[in-house]
Structures are given as structure tokens and as C-alpha cells.
């Protein structure tokens, strides 16, 4: 049974669709991330699941139970959906102590004082905040408030945890650490999580599946590796980093195992390339190669593995500490490649560049 | 080498002076110190000096400017049973109006900021309008509307129901409180509506996600988060109620209900021989009481102000009311009708009938308009009020801009003192400040003939207006980035040039909004004016009161309408300015 099911969900603000016909299933215990640029409708989608916004069309079910059905005019308000939520601003109530904040959902549910005490202690221990129980909430740092917000959302054992950019107000170092800790906690508790972020790295590192959104629509749903390495479209590919796209003509196309296709391409070089789309011979395709998957091969020595190779001239070389970005001028156009920080081809040098067959992926133009 | 250095030094020091002494002189006479010292001097003259004179006068046996002796008779005479009653009356009336006003203001603010009631932005303008109408106008209008014998409301009621007893009598506790509420509700509304608006919606949404219903969220989260601000508003409104003069003067005195301000006024104006020592001692006592209230307020709020404001420009939670939105809409309209339409309508009707209370076709006349236009005293009062309003508002705003600048944008020594001095008149009732100034002018060394001129009024208005102008300019400066200013100074502008060019240029909409507020303040001021005016320096509010006392309610209506036109015009200009740039008041 799926924990969350969205069927044909849309949300209109006036005439504009903030969310446009979204379909999604989240399985029990799964960690699913909505990812997309700012304003693409992630928060609105999450808030419709929460019940903080009413969907204009479609049906939402949680744990097999319909919570909102626009066609029937049926809507369960947020307080009766039994979901935990962590807000971007944490929304820790400043007029209460940490303990009172976390105890609030239990008090609302009229639990006994003893039970409240025990469960709050457990929740605070989970996020390592037990020492701060008596602190007034305004006396907490951002990271601490974030932990309290998670404890508050977990303490009443909700069916699903919803998180809206919970890490975006933390500084970079804390963000990675807190994210990893949260992922461990989520796995340990096995709690279904729907997470919103605009940060690709965060989405990759935390999620079981990533939902890439743009302008209110879902572009692709898949495991982080699929989304990154096997995108369905140029838009999805371009959303992560700045990949190279090399135009080529399709000479042949046949299906492969696993629902993908193998294309024979000609783009100044010839070779096979995989794609999720069937592209008819005679059409154009764009071959995506990520900069970190290209390398330089020393003069003339042909690579042993199959793949694509070009000759080029180094136009620009930028040292970035962890690696070096180099821009090459090749017959296939400008190519960006990431080298190790130790390599240092001179600007103007003639080089050979190579990309292995399994690092390339074709998308429709 | 040595010669060169010496030469250079002589060129730099045309006046031979030992170096340490010279730097001392430089420090003392630097522009900054001159500015700080003059500000302290001006503000002290406006606030500390009258306060000190109040203490002096309360211990002095004769009226201001006459030889006498020092004794405690003033304090002895105020300590009696009837004054205890007056004090209880004052506090009870003020509490009696603060509690319903605050409730009403929270309700109205919630409707405007948090529901989908139609035309909320326009309703907001209408709801806040009564705050800008001089209280003396509505007091007179309500005196006509709710007069137990001939009041329009009573007449309509009797005509509609056939009853013979008037249901309404404004000359009562209820009347005083009713009139005060018309001012404190929009005043409190202005404070509260922005808090409702600026609150991070996630604070409430997270409560709902935790399982709390809308109503529980409102009680446990929204109201609790607003509690510090509500406490603050409560005490502020309580103080305002204690200071209030018009409502008890119009509706209390005829019914023998006295409060502190009317008691002070009566002891000077309505006794065979004015008892200055008594009035002054009472004034000083009320100042002590205000001071205690302010300390109480400070103690209640200590460490309890939360930042609930969202950083993002998020829309607050708007509740969809469905069909109920027409109920809330009508409620706001009803408030506007009662507080503005009824009194203004009464003025309009009153101005066209021969005698107020006798409304029949053959009583229609324009003779009151003619009478007012031929009344030289009225024209002189209009002239005085305009002059005082224009000059006074400008002076208040200039002083306020400089004080606010020094206290929030510099790190100069003495800035806290300046801020504190400018704030002091905030808790001084106009009546008390008036008495303080009476003594202050009389005690001025040598023949500085301020008393009896319009400059006496001007000084009192500046003192009363400064705390508000400082506040308005504080918030204006707070919105300007420091970079602008530093950039200008780095590029070679001096302090004054910077202040003028950048700050005035950028902060002028706030300046203008504050100016209009100050102008309103001056136009409506009655309690200090009534003590400080003399023949030739009357202002409109004083003339209105005098005409009213002579039973010329119809002419009062004519003048009242003219003032209303001015209020609406200025408020309109002010709203245009606010819309174009800023968000204070
Ligand atoms: N309450 C609202 N009223 C009108 N438009 C809104 C409202 N909330 C969101 N939108 C619009 O809907 C779109 C999606 O917003 P949102 O879901 O917040 O995006 P994201 O979280 O992906 O940045 C944006 O264009 C935004 O301006
Ligand atoms: Mg968002």
C-alpha cells in the first residue's frame, strides 16, 4: 500500500497553475524528494498533501485513505491528517520552552503527563537535544531549532513526515552534516518522508527517489542515479551541473533491455549511445556527457575502451581546488571537462579528449 | 629637517596654543558636540523644564509669576475623599474603554489582515479614519446625536417605536466610554493589524499540523504570540484614557462625573479664584502615576518581546469565510457608519437647521454659514491654527528627524539621553504639560514675553509632537541601508551634506507622513491649548469649545465640517504617500 498517492493534482492561483496535473506515489518507508527551481510548485504540492492548501483538481490519499477529492468537494483539514511537518523557518514557537514545543502535539491529543514526559524525552534524544529541554525557544541556534522542529514533527508518530527545505537556513557545513544525520534517523525509524528542496546535491544524497519538477509539472521521477545519469530530457539533464550536449544524427535505433534504446549516432564521430527515448533514424539527438566523465588522453595513443574521442585546443583552464575546469574547442563545439586538480594542460595546447560509452546518454533535441 | 616640520606646524596652527589645549577646544566646539548640546538644551526646555516647574509650582503658594511662599498645601488639598473618587473614576473609565476597545480592535484587525472579507484594503482606510478626526468634533456631534431631550437618535427611536422615553443619554459613564472607544479602537487597530500581518504564517500552520484546530491555534499560538504586543497596547491605551480630556469634559462634566483632567481644568477655569497650587499638585501627582504605569509596562514586557516576523514577503494565512465574509464586511461598515457617518452627518444636518433638534422643512437655513463667515474671531482662529499647524508640524518633524538620526544612526555619546528626553512628553497629558508651561513661561528670566502669544502654544505643540515624529523617523531610517550613507561620506560629503542629501532625499515620504500626523495632532489639540491661549491667540478647538458653551451648536457644526474636509484631504494625501513608499501608520 502506498503511503501517499497523488492523482491528477493541480492547484490554480487565479488563472495561473502553480501545480499542473501531478501524479505521484510514495511507498511506505520511502524517502522521496521534490526537486526543482524556485517557484516550480514544490511547496504548493507539499502543502496540498499537508492540507494547508486545497487542491483545485484531483485526489490525494494518505495511507490508503482519501484525504482530499476536489471532484467530490471532500477535504480533511490538516489537523486531522496526522502528518508531521518541518517548515523552512522551523516555526518554533518563541513563547514556549523546547519541551513545551515538542509536547504540544501530545497535549493537543490529551495524553497523560507521564506519557508526554517520556515521549518528549525520547523525541529530544533522537535529535540529541535532551539537554536543552528547559531552554526558552528563542535561545536556540538555527541548527538547534531545526532539530527541535524535527522532534516536534516526530513525537506523535505521524503517518508521514513532510519537510519543506528544512536545511536551507543552515550554513553549508552544518547543512551536509544535519542532512546525513536526518537520513540515518529516517532509515532507522522507517518513516515515510516527502522532502522539498531546490538543492540538487541534497536531493541526491538523501533520497530513495527524486521527483524533478518544472513549472508545476513533473519532468521525471527516479532514483538519484537515474535522474543524474539517465535523464529523460535535456531540461532534467541541464538541471544538474552544466553537462555538455553534442548534437548528432540518428542512424539507427533499436530497443535494449530495461525499456531503453540504443542509438547509432553520427556527429563527426560514429558510435552507439543509450537513450530512454525511441528516436527515429534521420532525426537529431543530443548526447549528454558530464564534464567529470571526460578525460584527456596523451597524444595519439588511442583509448582501448569504446567511446567517443575528439581532438581539441585548450581555451581556458580554471583551478578550483578540488578539480580543474577546462574548456576545449573541438569540432563538436565547446566542451567543458573536469580534470583532477593535478593535471594542468597549457592554454593553447592540442589535446585528445575521450568519453567512455557508458558515460554518454542521448536525449531528444 | 626640523625647520621644515616646525614650519608646517605653524602653518597648521595659526593661533599659537599648546597642543593638548587645542585638541580639547577642538573637541568641545566640534560640530558634533555643538549639535548634541543644543539638542539636549532644546529637549530639556521642552520637557524637563516644564516638569521641574510643575514640581516647583506644586510647592508654591501663589499663581505663576507672583511672589509667594513654599508649602505643602497643594498636596494636602488634593488628598481628600472626593479626589479619591475622581481618581477611581478616571481609572475605571479608562479601563472601561480599554478592554472593549482592545477586543474590538483585535477583531477588526483579524478581519482585515486574516480573512477574505471583500475590499479589505478600502475597509482599512475607513476603519482608521475616526482616529484622525479631532475628538472635539465627534464629541459635539455625539452631544447632538445622543442628547436625551432632542438628540437625533432618540427622536428617530421614538418616532419608529412610539416610545416616549429616550433610550440614549450620552451624558453618562456610558457616553464617555462610548466616545473614547471611537478613538482608541482605530488607534489600537493600527498597532495590531501589522502584527497580524507580519506574523510568520508557519507559526500557525505548524500548530495545525500538530493536530490543533483553527480555533485552538488562534488561542494557544496566535494570541499568545501577540500577548506582549497586546499588553503594550493595553497599557498605552490605558494611559491615553487617563490623559483624555474631551470625552469627560463633554459627557462627564454635565453629569457631574469628574476625572483628573477635568478636575485640573475646573480648578483653574471654573472657580472664583483659580487654584493654581491645587491644579499643579494634582498634575504632578498624575505624572507620578503615569511614570509608575510606564514602569509597570516595562516590567511586564521585560524580555518578553518575540520576533515572530517572517523574513520573506509571505502572504499571511487568509481564512476563507464563505458567506460569513458578508457578515464581517457589514461589521466593518457598521463601525465606520457609527464612528464617522453618524457624527459627520449630524454636523451636516445641524449646520442647515435653525436650531439643532428641530428638524423640519421650514427650519432649513444657511444663516449659520453666513454667521461663521462673518465672525472675525473664527477667521483669526483659523489663521492661528493654520500658522501653528504649518510651522509647528515642520518644526516637530525637523527636530524629530535630527533626534531620530542621532539616536539610531550614530554612536555618539549622549544619544541615549537625547532619545530619552524626546520620549518624555509621551507620557505627559496635554493638560499637565500646559500647566507646566504656564509656570515655565512665568519663570523665564527677564522679560521674555512668550506667555499669551501663539509661540506659547507652538512650544507646547512641539513638545507634544516630538515623541511621535521621532518614532516615525526612526522607522524610516531603519529601512535605509547604512551603505548609502557611508558611500556618500566616503565620497567626500560632510555630515550635514550627507544628512541632507541622502537621508532627507530618501526619507522624505516618512517625513511627509509624519508631518501630516503632527499637523493633525496640532489641529485636534485642546487640553494644552485651553490653558495656554489668550485673547488673540485662540485656536480653532478653543473657539469651538467657546461657541459650544454659548449654545451655538449650529455654528459649531459649520466649523466642524470645514475641519472634516481638511482631515479627509490630508488623510488622502498621506495615504497616497504611504502607498507609494512606506508603511508607518
Ligand atoms: N498563496 C499564493 N498565491 C498566489 N500565488 C502563489 C501562492 N503560493 C504560491 N504561489 C505561486 O505558485 C508558484 C509555485 O510556488 P511554490 O510552490 O512556493 O514554489 P517552490 O516551493 O517550488 O519555490 C509560484 O509561482 C508562486 O508565485
Ligand atoms: Mg518553496
PDB file of C-alpha atoms in Angstrom, chain B residues 415-585:
ATOM      1  CA  UNK B 415      22.432  59.884  22.055  1.00  0.00           C
ATOM      2  CA  UNK B 416      20.569  57.851  24.674  1.00  0.00           C
ATOM      3  CA  UNK B 417      19.966  60.943  26.751  1.00  0.00           C
ATOM      4  CA  UNK B 418      18.592  62.726  23.701  1.00  0.00           C
ATOM      5  CA  UNK B 419      16.329  59.787  22.885  1.00  0.00           C
ATOM      6  CA  UNK B 420      15.049  59.644  26.452  1.00  0.00           C
ATOM      7  CA  UNK B 421      14.384  63.376  26.641  1.00  0.00           C
ATOM      8  CA  UNK B 422      12.478  63.344  23.383  1.00  0.00           C
ATOM      9  CA  UNK B 423      10.351  60.459  24.617  1.00  0.00           C
ATOM     10  CA  UNK B 424       9.468  62.107  27.941  1.00  0.00           C
ATOM     11  CA  UNK B 425       6.405  64.099  26.733  1.00  0.00           C
ATOM     12  CA  UNK B 426       4.945  60.779  25.516  1.00  0.00           C
ATOM     13  CA  UNK B 427       3.567  60.164  28.963  1.00  0.00           C
ATOM     14  CA  UNK B 428       2.622  63.768  29.741  1.00  0.00           C
ATOM     15  CA  UNK B 429      -1.067  64.571  29.332  1.00  0.00           C
ATOM     16  CA  UNK B 430      -1.566  67.772  27.331  1.00  0.00           C
ATOM     17  CA  UNK B 431      -3.284  69.305  30.322  1.00  0.00           C
ATOM     18  CA  UNK B 432      -0.299  68.633  32.569  1.00  0.00           C
ATOM     19  CA  UNK B 433       2.177  69.901  30.022  1.00  0.00           C
ATOM     20  CA  UNK B 434       0.040  73.006  29.663  1.00  0.00           C
ATOM     21  CA  UNK B 435       0.247  73.732  33.377  1.00  0.00           C
ATOM     22  CA  UNK B 436       3.970  73.008  33.361  1.00  0.00           C
ATOM     23  CA  UNK B 437       4.419  75.517  30.561  1.00  0.00           C
ATOM     24  CA  UNK B 438       2.294  78.110  32.371  1.00  0.00           C
ATOM     25  CA  UNK B 439       4.811  78.017  35.179  1.00  0.00           C
ATOM     26  CA  UNK B 440       7.755  77.645  32.840  1.00  0.00           C
ATOM     27  CA  UNK B 441       6.906  80.812  30.887  1.00  0.00           C
ATOM     28  CA  UNK B 442       6.219  82.805  34.011  1.00  0.00           C
ATOM     29  CA  UNK B 443       9.538  81.784  35.496  1.00  0.00           C
ATOM     30  CA  UNK B 444      11.627  82.649  32.458  1.00  0.00           C
ATOM     31  CA  UNK B 445      14.408  85.045  33.421  1.00  0.00           C
ATOM     32  CA  UNK B 446      13.873  88.642  32.367  1.00  0.00           C
ATOM     33  CA  UNK B 447      11.109  89.806  30.083  1.00  0.00           C
ATOM     34  CA  UNK B 448      10.783  87.025  27.546  1.00  0.00           C
ATOM     35  CA  UNK B 449       7.180  87.599  26.588  1.00  0.00           C
ATOM     36  CA  UNK B 450       6.131  84.169  25.406  1.00  0.00           C
ATOM     37  CA  UNK B 451       3.067  83.735  27.519  1.00  0.00           C
ATOM     38  CA  UNK B 452      -0.077  84.975  25.839  1.00  0.00           C
ATOM     39  CA  UNK B 453       1.354  84.678  22.319  1.00  0.00           C
ATOM     40  CA  UNK B 454       0.882  81.915  19.853  1.00  0.00           C
ATOM     41  CA  UNK B 455       4.516  80.920  20.475  1.00  0.00           C
ATOM     42  CA  UNK B 456       3.474  79.560  23.849  1.00  0.00           C
ATOM     43  CA  UNK B 457       1.118  77.197  22.050  1.00  0.00           C
ATOM     44  CA  UNK B 458       3.766  76.435  19.481  1.00  0.00           C
ATOM     45  CA  UNK B 459       6.262  75.274  22.119  1.00  0.00           C
ATOM     46  CA  UNK B 460       3.663  73.052  23.760  1.00  0.00           C
ATOM     47  CA  UNK B 461       2.721  71.518  20.400  1.00  0.00           C
ATOM     48  CA  UNK B 462       6.333  70.851  19.548  1.00  0.00           C
ATOM     49  CA  UNK B 463       6.854  69.141  22.887  1.00  0.00           C
ATOM     50  CA  UNK B 464       3.730  67.023  22.481  1.00  0.00           C
ATOM     51  CA  UNK B 465       4.507  66.093  18.882  1.00  0.00           C
ATOM     52  CA  UNK B 466       8.178  65.206  19.187  1.00  0.00           C
ATOM     53  CA  UNK B 467       7.808  61.643  20.547  1.00  0.00           C
ATOM     54  CA  UNK B 468       5.655  60.685  17.565  1.00  0.00           C
ATOM     55  CA  UNK B 469       7.862  62.374  14.999  1.00  0.00           C
ATOM     56  CA  UNK B 470      10.911  60.620  16.451  1.00  0.00           C
ATOM     57  CA  UNK B 471       9.131  57.278  16.152  1.00  0.00           C
ATOM     58  CA  UNK B 472       8.089  57.842  12.572  1.00  0.00           C
ATOM     59  CA  UNK B 473      11.584  58.904  11.555  1.00  0.00           C
ATOM     60  CA  UNK B 474      13.190  56.043  13.488  1.00  0.00           C
ATOM     61  CA  UNK B 475      11.326  53.535  11.409  1.00  0.00           C
ATOM     62  CA  UNK B 476      12.110  55.473   8.250  1.00  0.00           C
ATOM     63  CA  UNK B 477      15.848  55.433   8.944  1.00  0.00           C
ATOM     64  CA  UNK B 478      15.725  51.787   9.948  1.00  0.00           C
ATOM     65  CA  UNK B 479      14.652  50.946   6.408  1.00  0.00           C
ATOM     66  CA  UNK B 480      17.572  52.762   4.823  1.00  0.00           C
ATOM     67  CA  UNK B 481      20.778  50.838   4.428  1.00  0.00           C
ATOM     68  CA  UNK B 482      23.905  52.183   6.056  1.00  0.00           C
ATOM     69  CA  UNK B 483      25.809  51.685   2.828  1.00  0.00           C
ATOM     70  CA  UNK B 484      24.082  54.630   1.175  1.00  0.00           C
ATOM     71  CA  UNK B 485      25.162  56.928   3.888  1.00  0.00           C
ATOM     72  CA  UNK B 486      28.689  55.593   4.204  1.00  0.00           C
ATOM     73  CA  UNK B 487      29.078  55.682   0.463  1.00  0.00           C
ATOM     74  CA  UNK B 488      28.155  59.342   0.438  1.00  0.00           C
ATOM     75  CA  UNK B 489      30.584  60.154   3.219  1.00  0.00           C
ATOM     76  CA  UNK B 490      33.367  58.176   1.591  1.00  0.00           C
ATOM     77  CA  UNK B 491      32.814  60.263  -1.496  1.00  0.00           C
ATOM     78  CA  UNK B 492      33.560  63.392   0.418  1.00  0.00           C
ATOM     79  CA  UNK B 493      30.254  64.780   1.660  1.00  0.00           C
ATOM     80  CA  UNK B 494      30.267  66.263   5.149  1.00  0.00           C
ATOM     81  CA  UNK B 495      27.915  65.119   7.860  1.00  0.00           C
ATOM     82  CA  UNK B 496      25.327  67.798   7.190  1.00  0.00           C
ATOM     83  CA  UNK B 497      25.501  67.315   3.442  1.00  0.00           C
ATOM     84  CA  UNK B 498      25.041  63.584   3.893  1.00  0.00           C
ATOM     85  CA  UNK B 499      22.144  64.078   6.200  1.00  0.00           C
ATOM     86  CA  UNK B 500      20.501  66.469   3.796  1.00  0.00           C
ATOM     87  CA  UNK B 501      21.203  64.787   0.502  1.00  0.00           C
ATOM     88  CA  UNK B 502      20.801  61.156   1.263  1.00  0.00           C
ATOM     89  CA  UNK B 503      18.593  60.859   4.265  1.00  0.00           C
ATOM     90  CA  UNK B 504      16.177  63.652   3.634  1.00  0.00           C
ATOM     91  CA  UNK B 505      16.023  62.751  -0.009  1.00  0.00           C
ATOM     92  CA  UNK B 506      15.253  59.123   0.768  1.00  0.00           C
ATOM     93  CA  UNK B 507      13.274  59.552   3.948  1.00  0.00           C
ATOM     94  CA  UNK B 508      11.052  62.344   2.748  1.00  0.00           C
ATOM     95  CA  UNK B 509       7.888  60.256   2.336  1.00  0.00           C
ATOM     96  CA  UNK B 510       8.118  59.306   6.015  1.00  0.00           C
ATOM     97  CA  UNK B 511       8.829  62.910   6.802  1.00  0.00           C
ATOM     98  CA  UNK B 512       5.681  63.938   4.948  1.00  0.00           C
ATOM     99  CA  UNK B 513       3.561  61.269   6.601  1.00  0.00           C
ATOM    100  CA  UNK B 514       4.876  62.328   9.995  1.00  0.00           C
ATOM    101  CA  UNK B 515       4.233  65.939   9.076  1.00  0.00           C
ATOM    102  CA  UNK B 516       0.579  65.230   8.383  1.00  0.00           C
ATOM    103  CA  UNK B 517       0.308  63.322  11.655  1.00  0.00           C
ATOM    104  CA  UNK B 518       1.852  66.256  13.508  1.00  0.00           C
ATOM    105  CA  UNK B 519      -0.496  68.656  11.749  1.00  0.00           C
ATOM    106  CA  UNK B 520      -3.488  66.534  12.785  1.00  0.00           C
ATOM    107  CA  UNK B 521      -2.123  66.470  16.314  1.00  0.00           C
ATOM    108  CA  UNK B 522      -1.957  70.246  16.442  1.00  0.00           C
ATOM    109  CA  UNK B 523      -5.346  70.751  14.870  1.00  0.00           C
ATOM    110  CA  UNK B 524      -7.058  68.485  17.383  1.00  0.00           C
ATOM    111  CA  UNK B 525      -5.164  69.610  20.490  1.00  0.00           C
ATOM    112  CA  UNK B 526      -7.453  71.058  23.122  1.00  0.00           C
ATOM    113  CA  UNK B 527      -6.232  70.338  26.633  1.00  0.00           C
ATOM    114  CA  UNK B 528      -2.942  72.277  26.500  1.00  0.00           C
ATOM    115  CA  UNK B 529      -4.378  74.972  24.224  1.00  0.00           C
ATOM    116  CA  UNK B 530      -7.224  75.744  26.577  1.00  0.00           C
ATOM    117  CA  UNK B 531      -4.692  76.626  29.284  1.00  0.00           C
ATOM    118  CA  UNK B 532      -2.150  78.459  27.162  1.00  0.00           C
ATOM    119  CA  UNK B 533      -4.259  80.558  24.786  1.00  0.00           C
ATOM    120  CA  UNK B 534      -5.205  84.147  25.438  1.00  0.00           C
ATOM    121  CA  UNK B 535      -7.206  86.733  23.559  1.00  0.00           C
ATOM    122  CA  UNK B 536      -5.769  86.991  20.056  1.00  0.00           C
ATOM    123  CA  UNK B 537      -4.063  83.620  20.132  1.00  0.00           C
ATOM    124  CA  UNK B 538      -7.128  81.397  20.127  1.00  0.00           C
ATOM    125  CA  UNK B 539      -7.040  78.269  18.040  1.00  0.00           C
ATOM    126  CA  UNK B 540      -9.962  76.546  16.369  1.00  0.00           C
ATOM    127  CA  UNK B 541     -10.526  73.932  19.052  1.00  0.00           C
ATOM    128  CA  UNK B 542     -10.721  76.643  21.716  1.00  0.00           C
ATOM    129  CA  UNK B 543     -13.158  78.734  19.680  1.00  0.00           C
ATOM    130  CA  UNK B 544     -15.282  75.673  19.028  1.00  0.00           C
ATOM    131  CA  UNK B 545     -15.457  74.946  22.730  1.00  0.00           C
ATOM    132  CA  UNK B 546     -16.426  78.520  23.466  1.00  0.00           C
ATOM    133  CA  UNK B 547     -19.164  78.576  20.818  1.00  0.00           C
ATOM    134  CA  UNK B 548     -20.455  75.275  22.165  1.00  0.00           C
ATOM    135  CA  UNK B 549     -20.524  76.650  25.702  1.00  0.00           C
ATOM    136  CA  UNK B 550     -22.554  79.608  24.406  1.00  0.00           C
ATOM    137  CA  UNK B 551     -25.085  77.229  22.906  1.00  0.00           C
ATOM    138  CA  UNK B 552     -24.161  77.850  19.267  1.00  0.00           C
ATOM    139  CA  UNK B 553     -24.119  74.179  18.280  1.00  0.00           C
ATOM    140  CA  UNK B 554     -25.208  75.081  14.743  1.00  0.00           C
ATOM    141  CA  UNK B 555     -22.177  77.289  14.061  1.00  0.00           C
ATOM    142  CA  UNK B 556     -20.003  74.634  15.641  1.00  0.00           C
ATOM    143  CA  UNK B 557     -21.343  72.234  13.015  1.00  0.00           C
ATOM    144  CA  UNK B 558     -20.276  74.565  10.217  1.00  0.00           C
ATOM    145  CA  UNK B 559     -16.717  74.873  11.521  1.00  0.00           C
ATOM    146  CA  UNK B 560     -16.658  71.154  12.235  1.00  0.00           C
ATOM    147  CA  UNK B 561     -17.499  70.381   8.619  1.00  0.00           C
ATOM    148  CA  UNK B 562     -14.685  72.595   7.379  1.00  0.00           C
ATOM    149  CA  UNK B 563     -12.261  70.794   9.653  1.00  0.00           C
ATOM    150  CA  UNK B 564     -13.563  67.440   8.408  1.00  0.00           C
ATOM    151  CA  UNK B 565     -12.839  68.457   4.831  1.00  0.00           C
ATOM    152  CA  UNK B 566      -9.291  69.272   5.825  1.00  0.00           C
ATOM    153  CA  UNK B 567      -8.917  65.959   7.644  1.00  0.00           C
ATOM    154  CA  UNK B 568     -10.127  63.984   4.648  1.00  0.00           C
ATOM    155  CA  UNK B 569      -7.918  65.920   2.254  1.00  0.00           C
ATOM    156  CA  UNK B 570      -4.779  65.437   4.350  1.00  0.00           C
ATOM    157  CA  UNK B 571      -5.511  61.816   5.082  1.00  0.00           C
ATOM    158  CA  UNK B 572      -5.921  61.201   1.380  1.00  0.00           C
ATOM    159  CA  UNK B 573      -2.567  62.825   0.602  1.00  0.00           C
ATOM    160  CA  UNK B 574      -0.971  60.832   3.382  1.00  0.00           C
ATOM    161  CA  UNK B 575      -2.363  57.533   2.114  1.00  0.00           C
ATOM    162  CA  UNK B 576      -1.090  58.310  -1.377  1.00  0.00           C
ATOM    163  CA  UNK B 577       2.359  58.840   0.065  1.00  0.00           C
ATOM    164  CA  UNK B 578       2.213  55.697   2.164  1.00  0.00           C
ATOM    165  CA  UNK B 579       1.124  53.629  -0.768  1.00  0.00           C
ATOM    166  CA  UNK B 580       3.936  54.952  -2.864  1.00  0.00           C
ATOM    167  CA  UNK B 581       6.681  54.047  -0.454  1.00  0.00           C
ATOM    168  CA  UNK B 582       6.365  53.239   3.201  1.00  0.00           C
ATOM    169  CA  UNK B 583       4.339  51.528   5.849  1.00  0.00           C
ATOM    170  CA  UNK B 584       4.299  53.566   9.002  1.00  0.00           C
ATOM    171  CA  UNK B 585       0.868  54.477  10.302  1.00  0.00           C
TER     172      UNK B 585
END
